[in-house]
mmCIF file of C-alpha atoms and ligand atoms in Angstrom:
data_model
loop_
_atom_site.group_PDB
_atom_site.id
_atom_site.type_symbol
_atom_site.label_atom_id
_atom_site.label_comp_id
_atom_site.label_asym_id
_atom_site.label_seq_id
_atom_site.Cartn_x
_atom_site.Cartn_y
_atom_site.Cartn_z
ATOM 1 C CA MET L 1 13.067 104.241 -55.715
ATOM 2 C CA VAL L 2 9.764 103.386 -54.099
ATOM 3 C CA ASN L 3 9.507 99.706 -53.161
ATOM 4 C CA LYS L 4 5.815 98.961 -53.849
ATOM 5 C CA PRO L 5 4.120 95.795 -54.646
ATOM 6 C CA THR L 6 4.055 95.290 -58.482
ATOM 7 C CA MET L 7 2.509 92.565 -60.478
ATOM 8 C CA GLU L 8 2.330 92.881 -64.269
ATOM 9 C CA LEU L 9 3.324 91.448 -67.591
ATOM 10 C CA ARG L 10 5.998 93.418 -69.483
ATOM 11 C CA TRP L 11 6.437 93.027 -73.200
ATOM 12 C CA ASP L 12 9.916 92.539 -74.679
ATOM 13 C CA PRO L 13 9.447 94.155 -78.087
ATOM 14 C CA THR L 14 12.709 92.888 -79.268
ATOM 15 C CA LEU L 15 11.993 89.129 -78.806
ATOM 16 C CA ARG L 16 8.155 89.691 -78.918
ATOM 17 C CA GLU L 17 7.544 87.848 -75.596
ATOM 18 C CA TRP L 18 5.933 88.510 -72.234
ATOM 19 C CA ILE L 19 7.865 88.519 -68.888
ATOM 20 C CA LEU L 20 5.908 87.788 -65.789
ATOM 21 C CA VAL L 21 6.968 90.450 -63.324
ATOM 22 C CA SER L 22 6.120 90.462 -59.635
ATOM 23 C CA ASN L 23 7.894 91.427 -56.479
ATOM 24 C CA ILE L 24 5.296 90.237 -54.048
ATOM 25 C CA ARG L 25 7.329 87.155 -53.374
ATOM 26 C CA ARG L 26 9.641 89.324 -51.428
ATOM 27 C CA PHE L 27 6.912 90.067 -49.068
ATOM 28 C CA ARG L 28 6.625 86.472 -48.149
ATOM 29 C CA PRO L 29 6.697 85.764 -44.432
ATOM 30 C CA TRP L 30 9.615 83.901 -42.817
ATOM 31 C CA GLN L 31 8.960 80.235 -42.366
ATOM 32 C CA PRO L 32 10.748 78.078 -39.908
ATOM 33 C CA GLU L 33 13.450 75.679 -41.026
ATOM 34 C CA GLY L 34 12.034 72.187 -41.871
ATOM 35 C CA PHE L 35 8.458 73.373 -42.091
ATOM 36 C CA CYS L 36 6.602 71.800 -45.042
ATOM 37 C CA PRO L 37 3.447 73.696 -46.192
ATOM 38 C CA PHE L 38 2.420 70.577 -48.307
ATOM 39 C CA CYS L 39 2.440 67.945 -45.637
ATOM 40 C CA PRO L 40 -0.943 66.867 -44.193
ATOM 41 C CA GLY L 41 -2.381 68.594 -41.230
ATOM 42 C CA ASN L 42 -1.494 72.152 -42.093
ATOM 43 C CA PRO L 43 -4.215 74.694 -42.228
ATOM 44 C CA GLU L 44 -4.228 74.702 -45.964
ATOM 45 C CA THR L 45 -3.859 70.986 -46.536
ATOM 46 C CA GLY L 46 -5.830 69.212 -43.812
ATOM 47 C CA TYR L 47 -6.156 65.432 -43.597
ATOM 48 C CA GLY L 48 -7.705 62.634 -45.592
ATOM 49 C CA TRP L 49 -6.501 63.346 -49.110
ATOM 50 C CA ARG L 50 -4.453 61.523 -51.790
ATOM 51 C CA ALA L 51 -3.405 64.521 -53.792
ATOM 52 C CA LEU L 52 -4.194 68.251 -53.733
ATOM 53 C CA ILE L 53 -4.431 71.125 -55.994
ATOM 54 C CA LEU L 54 -3.852 74.349 -53.962
ATOM 55 C CA GLU L 55 -3.706 77.886 -55.046
ATOM 56 C CA ASN L 56 -0.093 79.172 -54.958
ATOM 57 C CA LYS L 57 0.155 81.659 -52.020
ATOM 58 C CA TYR L 58 2.892 83.681 -53.788
ATOM 59 C CA PRO L 59 1.702 83.569 -57.447
ATOM 60 C CA MET L 60 2.799 85.348 -60.536
ATOM 61 C CA LEU L 61 -0.681 85.644 -61.766
ATOM 62 C CA MET L 62 -4.027 86.293 -59.979
ATOM 63 C CA GLU L 63 -7.668 86.184 -60.983
ATOM 64 C CA ASN L 64 -7.979 89.790 -59.770
ATOM 65 C CA PRO L 65 -4.578 91.303 -60.252
ATOM 66 C CA PRO L 66 -3.597 94.983 -59.590
ATOM 67 C CA GLU L 67 -3.744 97.282 -62.418
ATOM 68 C CA PRO L 68 -0.332 97.137 -64.379
ATOM 69 C CA GLY L 69 1.744 100.328 -64.389
ATOM 70 C CA LEU L 70 1.463 102.394 -67.567
ATOM 71 C CA HIS L 71 4.668 103.200 -69.268
ATOM 72 C CA TRP L 72 5.116 106.002 -71.745
ATOM 73 C CA PHE L 73 7.172 103.738 -74.100
ATOM 74 C CA TYR L 74 6.743 100.071 -73.198
ATOM 75 C CA LYS L 75 3.822 97.810 -73.335
ATOM 76 C CA THR L 76 2.433 96.218 -70.165
ATOM 77 C CA SER L 77 -0.569 94.050 -69.367
ATOM 78 C CA LYS L 78 -2.544 92.506 -66.431
ATOM 79 C CA SER L 79 -1.066 89.415 -64.756
ATOM 80 C CA VAL L 80 -4.533 87.795 -64.905
ATOM 81 C CA GLY L 81 -4.607 84.069 -64.507
ATOM 82 C CA LYS L 82 -3.952 81.359 -61.793
ATOM 83 C CA CYS L 83 -1.056 79.691 -60.238
ATOM 84 C CA TYR L 84 -1.590 76.360 -58.660
ATOM 85 C CA VAL L 85 0.546 73.830 -56.769
ATOM 86 C CA VAL L 86 -0.240 70.177 -57.295
ATOM 87 C CA VAL L 87 0.744 68.231 -54.207
ATOM 88 C CA GLU L 88 1.248 64.766 -55.754
ATOM 89 C CA THR L 89 1.178 62.711 -52.495
ATOM 90 C CA PRO L 90 0.797 63.138 -48.672
ATOM 91 C CA GLU L 91 4.080 61.456 -48.214
ATOM 92 C CA HIS L 92 6.933 63.946 -47.765
ATOM 93 C CA ASN L 93 9.920 61.618 -48.210
ATOM 94 C CA ILE L 94 9.566 60.469 -51.740
ATOM 95 C CA ASN L 95 12.343 61.273 -54.342
ATOM 96 C CA ASP L 96 10.200 61.462 -57.382
ATOM 97 C CA ILE L 97 6.829 60.654 -58.951
ATOM 98 C CA SER L 98 8.466 57.508 -60.355
ATOM 99 C CA ASP L 99 8.397 56.230 -56.893
ATOM 100 C CA LEU L 100 4.582 56.507 -56.536
ATOM 101 C CA SER L 101 2.210 53.681 -57.631
ATOM 102 C CA VAL L 102 0.722 53.792 -61.114
ATOM 103 C CA ASP L 103 -2.569 54.197 -59.340
ATOM 104 C CA GLN L 104 -1.354 57.361 -57.566
ATOM 105 C CA ILE L 105 0.040 58.844 -60.732
ATOM 106 C CA GLU L 106 -3.174 58.253 -62.528
ATOM 107 C CA TYR L 107 -5.090 59.827 -59.739
ATOM 108 C CA VAL L 108 -2.786 62.918 -60.048
ATOM 109 C CA LEU L 109 -3.236 62.954 -63.846
ATOM 110 C CA ASN L 110 -7.010 62.844 -63.385
ATOM 111 C CA MET L 111 -6.956 65.778 -60.892
ATOM 112 C CA VAL L 112 -5.006 67.891 -63.445
ATOM 113 C CA ILE L 113 -7.494 67.055 -66.139
ATOM 114 C CA SER L 114 -10.443 68.206 -63.953
ATOM 115 C CA LYS L 115 -8.525 71.384 -63.302
ATOM 116 C CA VAL L 116 -8.141 72.008 -67.125
ATOM 117 C CA LYS L 117 -11.857 71.404 -67.520
ATOM 118 C CA GLU L 118 -12.645 73.905 -64.712
ATOM 119 C CA GLU L 119 -10.340 76.557 -65.988
ATOM 120 C CA MET L 120 -11.280 76.261 -69.683
ATOM 121 C CA SER L 121 -14.439 78.239 -69.260
ATOM 122 C CA ARG L 122 -12.716 81.244 -67.650
ATOM 123 C CA ASP L 123 -12.352 84.341 -69.806
ATOM 124 C CA TYR L 124 -8.678 84.994 -68.881
ATOM 125 C CA ALA L 125 -7.512 81.223 -69.413
ATOM 126 C CA HIS L 126 -5.832 81.099 -72.777
ATOM 127 C CA TYR L 127 -3.305 78.478 -71.803
ATOM 128 C CA PHE L 128 -2.950 75.746 -69.130
ATOM 129 C CA LEU L 129 0.740 75.006 -68.597
ATOM 130 C CA TRP L 130 1.430 72.035 -66.276
ATOM 131 C CA PHE L 131 5.092 71.674 -65.176
ATOM 132 C CA ARG L 132 7.270 69.974 -62.745
ATOM 133 C CA ASN L 133 10.732 71.099 -61.487
ATOM 134 C CA LYS L 134 12.736 68.389 -59.893
ATOM 135 C CA GLY L 135 15.954 68.646 -57.884
ATOM 136 C CA LYS L 136 17.673 71.276 -56.020
ATOM 137 C CA GLU L 137 19.963 71.870 -59.048
ATOM 138 C CA ILE L 138 16.742 73.242 -60.721
ATOM 139 C CA GLY L 139 16.216 75.528 -57.866
ATOM 140 C CA VAL L 140 13.385 73.576 -55.998
ATOM 141 C CA SER L 141 13.130 74.787 -52.510
ATOM 142 C CA LEU L 142 10.488 72.553 -51.241
ATOM 143 C CA THR L 143 11.252 68.824 -51.437
ATOM 144 C CA HIS L 144 7.650 67.504 -50.897
ATOM 145 C CA PRO L 145 6.626 66.061 -54.311
ATOM 146 C CA HIS L 146 4.740 68.733 -56.284
ATOM 147 C CA SER L 147 4.275 70.186 -59.656
ATOM 148 C CA GLN L 148 2.786 73.596 -60.709
ATOM 149 C CA VAL L 149 0.169 74.906 -63.039
ATOM 150 C CA TYR L 150 0.160 78.415 -64.557
ATOM 151 C CA VAL L 151 -3.185 79.327 -66.202
ATOM 152 C CA LEU L 152 -1.969 81.970 -68.550
ATOM 153 C CA PRO L 153 -3.664 84.988 -70.323
ATOM 154 C CA PHE L 154 -1.365 84.319 -73.288
ATOM 155 C CA ILE L 155 0.168 81.281 -75.171
ATOM 156 C CA PRO L 156 3.653 80.724 -73.962
ATOM 157 C CA ASN L 157 6.517 81.210 -76.333
ATOM 158 C CA ARG L 158 7.715 77.697 -77.054
ATOM 159 C CA VAL L 159 4.170 76.411 -77.560
ATOM 160 C CA SER L 160 3.421 79.376 -79.801
ATOM 161 C CA ARG L 161 6.515 78.542 -81.907
ATOM 162 C CA GLU L 162 5.299 74.838 -82.097
ATOM 163 C CA LEU L 163 1.981 75.953 -83.114
ATOM 164 C CA GLU L 164 3.338 78.137 -85.941
ATOM 165 C CA SER L 165 5.457 75.116 -87.167
ATOM 166 C CA ALA L 166 2.632 72.664 -86.994
ATOM 167 C CA ARG L 167 0.310 75.060 -88.869
ATOM 168 C CA ASP L 168 2.866 75.649 -91.686
ATOM 169 C CA TYR L 169 3.652 71.978 -91.940
ATOM 170 C CA TYR L 170 -0.008 71.038 -92.128
ATOM 171 C CA SER L 171 -0.786 73.635 -94.778
ATOM 172 C CA GLU L 172 2.253 72.361 -96.826
ATOM 173 C CA LYS L 173 1.962 68.610 -96.528
ATOM 174 C CA GLY L 174 -1.606 68.023 -95.161
ATOM 175 C CA ARG L 175 -0.207 66.020 -92.216
ATOM 176 C CA CYS L 176 0.425 66.600 -88.559
ATOM 177 C CA LEU L 177 4.091 67.400 -87.883
ATOM 178 C CA PHE L 178 4.103 65.569 -84.536
ATOM 179 C CA CYS L 179 2.535 62.385 -86.104
ATOM 180 C CA ASP L 180 5.297 62.522 -88.627
ATOM 181 C CA ILE L 181 7.968 63.041 -86.039
ATOM 182 C CA LEU L 182 6.577 60.028 -84.072
ATOM 183 C CA ASN L 183 6.606 57.901 -87.245
ATOM 184 C CA ALA L 184 10.183 58.927 -87.959
ATOM 185 C CA GLU L 185 11.250 58.142 -84.387
ATOM 186 C CA LEU L 186 9.528 54.671 -84.557
ATOM 187 C CA LYS L 187 11.047 53.992 -87.845
ATOM 188 C CA ASP L 188 14.624 54.896 -86.657
ATOM 189 C CA SER L 189 13.911 53.102 -83.355
ATOM 190 C CA VAL L 190 17.386 53.841 -81.746
ATOM 191 C CA ARG L 191 16.021 56.723 -79.790
ATOM 192 C CA ILE L 192 12.962 55.049 -78.483
ATOM 193 C CA ILE L 193 12.982 54.743 -74.638
ATOM 194 C CA TYR L 194 9.760 52.903 -73.999
ATOM 195 C CA ASP L 195 6.430 52.476 -75.703
ATOM 196 C CA ASN L 196 3.078 50.802 -75.186
ATOM 197 C CA ASP L 197 -0.371 50.705 -76.937
ATOM 198 C CA HIS L 198 -1.121 54.299 -76.273
ATOM 199 C CA TRP L 199 2.191 56.224 -75.758
ATOM 200 C CA VAL L 200 5.696 56.406 -77.038
ATOM 201 C CA SER L 201 8.583 57.787 -75.086
ATOM 202 C CA PHE L 202 11.703 58.804 -77.064
ATOM 203 C CA MET L 203 14.802 61.019 -77.104
ATOM 204 C CA PRO L 204 14.231 63.309 -79.984
ATOM 205 C CA PHE L 205 16.756 63.416 -82.885
ATOM 206 C CA TYR L 206 16.976 67.210 -82.113
ATOM 207 C CA SER L 207 17.302 66.946 -78.385
ATOM 208 C CA HIS L 208 18.485 70.130 -76.681
ATOM 209 C CA TRP L 209 19.198 68.760 -73.179
ATOM 210 C CA PRO L 210 21.403 65.734 -72.499
ATOM 211 C CA PHE L 211 18.667 63.433 -71.277
ATOM 212 C CA GLU L 212 15.612 64.938 -73.039
ATOM 213 C CA VAL L 213 12.506 62.637 -73.353
ATOM 214 C CA HIS L 214 9.371 63.353 -75.199
ATOM 215 C CA ILE L 215 6.287 61.431 -74.523
ATOM 216 C CA TYR L 216 3.727 61.494 -77.393
ATOM 217 C CA PRO L 217 0.166 59.836 -77.516
ATOM 218 C CA ARG L 218 -0.034 57.577 -80.629
ATOM 219 C CA ARG L 219 -3.521 59.099 -81.210
ATOM 220 C CA HIS L 220 -3.622 62.572 -82.692
ATOM 221 C CA VAL L 221 -5.225 64.515 -79.781
ATOM 222 C CA GLN L 222 -4.842 68.144 -78.910
ATOM 223 C CA LEU L 223 -5.762 68.376 -75.205
ATOM 224 C CA ILE L 224 -5.164 66.222 -72.120
ATOM 225 C CA THR L 225 -8.993 66.404 -71.528
ATOM 226 C CA GLU L 226 -9.496 64.336 -74.713
ATOM 227 C CA LEU L 227 -7.615 61.325 -73.484
ATOM 228 C CA THR L 228 -9.607 58.198 -72.731
ATOM 229 C CA ALA L 229 -9.499 56.637 -69.166
ATOM 230 C CA GLU L 230 -7.393 53.883 -70.557
ATOM 231 C CA GLU L 231 -4.955 56.433 -72.182
ATOM 232 C CA VAL L 232 -4.617 58.209 -68.874
ATOM 233 C CA ARG L 233 -3.826 54.961 -67.050
ATOM 234 C CA SER L 234 -1.440 54.111 -69.793
ATOM 235 C CA LEU L 235 0.219 57.511 -69.502
ATOM 236 C CA ALA L 236 0.753 57.007 -65.822
ATOM 237 C CA TYR L 237 2.689 53.863 -66.495
ATOM 238 C CA VAL L 238 4.801 55.396 -69.286
ATOM 239 C CA LEU L 239 5.652 58.380 -67.014
ATOM 240 C CA LYS L 240 6.591 56.125 -64.167
ATOM 241 C CA VAL L 241 8.972 53.940 -66.343
ATOM 242 C CA SER L 242 10.520 56.996 -68.184
ATOM 243 C CA LEU L 243 11.253 58.995 -64.984
ATOM 244 C CA CYS L 244 12.384 55.805 -63.222
ATOM 245 C CA GLY L 245 14.828 55.321 -66.090
ATOM 246 C CA LEU L 246 16.115 58.879 -65.862
ATOM 247 C CA ASN L 247 16.648 58.613 -62.105
ATOM 248 C CA HIS L 248 18.702 55.440 -62.553
ATOM 249 C CA VAL L 249 21.033 56.485 -65.365
ATOM 250 C CA PHE L 250 23.634 57.528 -63.026
ATOM 251 C CA SER L 251 24.620 55.384 -60.094
ATOM 252 C CA GLY L 252 22.600 56.185 -57.014
ATOM 253 C CA LYS L 253 21.913 59.725 -58.153
ATOM 254 C CA SER L 254 18.543 60.869 -59.128
ATOM 255 C CA MET L 255 18.208 63.090 -62.242
ATOM 256 C CA PRO L 256 17.291 66.708 -61.819
ATOM 257 C CA TYR L 257 14.756 67.505 -64.554
ATOM 258 C CA ILE L 258 12.153 69.909 -65.771
ATOM 259 C CA MET L 259 8.896 68.352 -67.066
ATOM 260 C CA VAL L 260 6.232 70.333 -69.042
ATOM 261 C CA MET L 261 3.041 69.360 -70.756
ATOM 262 C CA HIS L 262 2.491 70.954 -74.154
ATOM 263 C CA GLN L 263 -1.138 70.918 -75.301
ATOM 264 C CA ALA L 264 -3.344 73.187 -77.485
ATOM 265 C CA PRO L 265 -4.438 76.605 -76.188
ATOM 266 C CA LEU L 266 -7.894 76.595 -74.363
ATOM 267 C CA LYS L 267 -9.384 79.066 -76.699
ATOM 268 C CA GLY L 268 -9.786 78.507 -80.452
ATOM 269 C CA SER L 269 -9.324 75.428 -82.651
ATOM 270 C CA TYR L 270 -5.943 73.803 -83.341
ATOM 271 C CA PRO L 271 -6.720 70.605 -85.292
ATOM 272 C CA PHE L 272 -3.087 70.422 -86.544
ATOM 273 C CA TYR L 273 -1.572 70.291 -83.107
ATOM 274 C CA HIS L 274 -0.660 67.144 -81.196
ATOM 275 C CA MET L 275 -0.304 67.329 -77.359
ATOM 276 C CA HIS L 276 2.745 65.809 -75.722
ATOM 277 C CA ILE L 277 4.959 65.896 -72.553
ATOM 278 C CA GLU L 278 8.489 67.024 -72.680
ATOM 279 C CA VAL L 279 11.171 66.091 -69.940
ATOM 280 C CA TYR L 280 14.615 67.660 -69.798
ATOM 281 C CA GLY L 281 17.061 65.680 -67.831
ATOM 282 C CA VAL L 282 19.827 68.205 -67.135
ATOM 283 C CA MET L 283 22.841 65.896 -66.081
ATOM 284 C CA ARG L 284 25.224 65.104 -68.881
ATOM 285 C CA ASP L 285 27.404 62.775 -66.989
ATOM 286 C CA GLU L 286 27.913 61.439 -63.405
ATOM 287 C CA GLY L 287 27.977 64.604 -61.347
ATOM 288 C CA LYS L 288 27.988 66.938 -64.357
ATOM 289 C CA MET L 289 25.346 69.475 -65.022
ATOM 290 C CA LYS L 290 24.584 70.807 -68.375
ATOM 291 C CA TYR L 291 24.048 74.572 -68.001
ATOM 292 C CA ALA L 292 22.225 76.863 -70.401
ATOM 293 C CA ALA L 293 25.069 79.345 -70.752
ATOM 294 C CA GLY L 294 26.557 81.664 -73.329
ATOM 295 C CA MET L 295 25.635 79.821 -76.485
ATOM 296 C CA GLU L 296 22.300 78.490 -75.093
ATOM 297 C CA THR L 297 21.020 81.503 -73.179
ATOM 298 C CA GLY L 298 22.930 84.207 -74.904
ATOM 299 C CA GLY L 299 22.716 82.912 -78.342
ATOM 300 C CA GLY L 300 19.574 80.852 -78.084
ATOM 301 C CA ASN L 301 20.896 77.639 -79.671
ATOM 302 C CA PHE L 302 21.833 74.509 -77.834
ATOM 303 C CA THR L 303 25.009 72.546 -77.861
ATOM 304 C CA TYR L 304 24.881 68.757 -77.216
ATOM 305 C CA ASP L 305 27.982 67.248 -75.756
ATOM 306 C CA SER L 306 27.293 63.661 -77.049
ATOM 307 C CA VAL L 307 24.796 62.362 -79.563
ATOM 308 C CA PRO L 308 21.126 61.572 -78.512
ATOM 309 C CA GLU L 309 21.500 57.993 -79.887
ATOM 310 C CA GLU L 310 24.159 57.294 -77.305
ATOM 311 C CA ASN L 311 22.274 58.837 -74.437
ATOM 312 C CA ALA L 312 19.075 57.121 -75.603
ATOM 313 C CA GLN L 313 20.772 53.795 -75.332
ATOM 314 C CA ARG L 314 22.128 54.551 -71.840
ATOM 315 C CA LEU L 315 18.568 55.595 -70.860
ATOM 316 C CA ARG L 316 17.038 52.512 -72.480
ATOM 317 C CA ASN L 317 19.453 50.212 -70.555
ATOM 318 C CA SER L 318 18.576 52.018 -67.257
ATOM 319 C CA VAL L 319 14.791 51.455 -68.027
ATOM 320 C CA LEU L 320 15.409 47.716 -68.910
ATOM 321 C CA ARG L 321 17.553 47.127 -65.844
ATOM 322 C CA ASN L 322 15.675 49.024 -63.217
ATOM 323 C CA CYS L 323 12.102 49.950 -64.235
ATOM 324 C CA ILE L 324 10.327 47.469 -66.481
ATOM 325 C CA SER L 325 9.598 44.971 -63.506
ATOM 326 C CA VAL L 326 7.708 47.750 -61.631
ATOM 327 C CA THR L 327 4.250 46.747 -60.844
ATOM 328 C CA LYS L 328 1.711 47.829 -63.468
HETATM 329 ZN ZN1 LIG B 1 5.885 67.692 -46.805
HETATM 330 ZN ZN1 LIG B 2 -0.650 64.309 -84.828
HETATM 331 FE FE1 LIG B 3 6.594 70.559 -77.376
#
């Protein structure tokens, strides 16, 4: 087999979804132990910044990608798009963004919002996925606080399923599915983690992961760019409190998690959709990881080894005990 640089999208015709394929990461140069590319003073970062959005040096998507290989049977497509790294603070030794000030989180949110606005006009930009992987259990190799952005030429699978559900629900009932979920959670109230004037953070009735937290804006908005300055500020606070709660559920340990922002696609109109943030805290108990194994990965359905109402209470207690007094 020839070992040549390849970067393309491959279509899985059985599950009808794209796989992002690239072997260029393997051509990555060796870096000395302890070197941090996100710390101030590197050629890429420089000095005098509060947060940075950098192009990922080893991306899965590029603005001018190589032509995809043509296959006689399978479908392929160009890996056109962008991959960014959001360096959330110049400080290297911070455990999580819940340890940043509300001002700093707000600053980062506004940087992401500017990036969405900038990417929106690009032809290839169909979706802006902002996500954050935290903890070595999730496979994070660089500990400097950062998140990532994938600007995609397609709508990612989970969002596309949500869009379909929301569209169907709307045509059937004339209401937003997410607004109704929010109302149901508020009415039940046992799974609410924290809420303020603009946002509600809760552990959904249908949680997949042990400490799953969804953060919904009370207002029916489709894109992060539509939030008011006050809503952004308020989101910074809810994020800080919710993540702080997660990090304190288990004594002295911090929670490994995946966070993702679900918003409407950048092209077209989706008035029935409602943006939100999802956080998947993956520890189910002190020192015990929940793995997506046979049933979850092989079968595609999650098993939940407790009930969300119990874990929501543990998380709410953690928030009350450790996080509410944090400076606003
Ligand atoms: Zn660093
Ligand atoms: Zn809604
Ligand atoms: Fe979602």
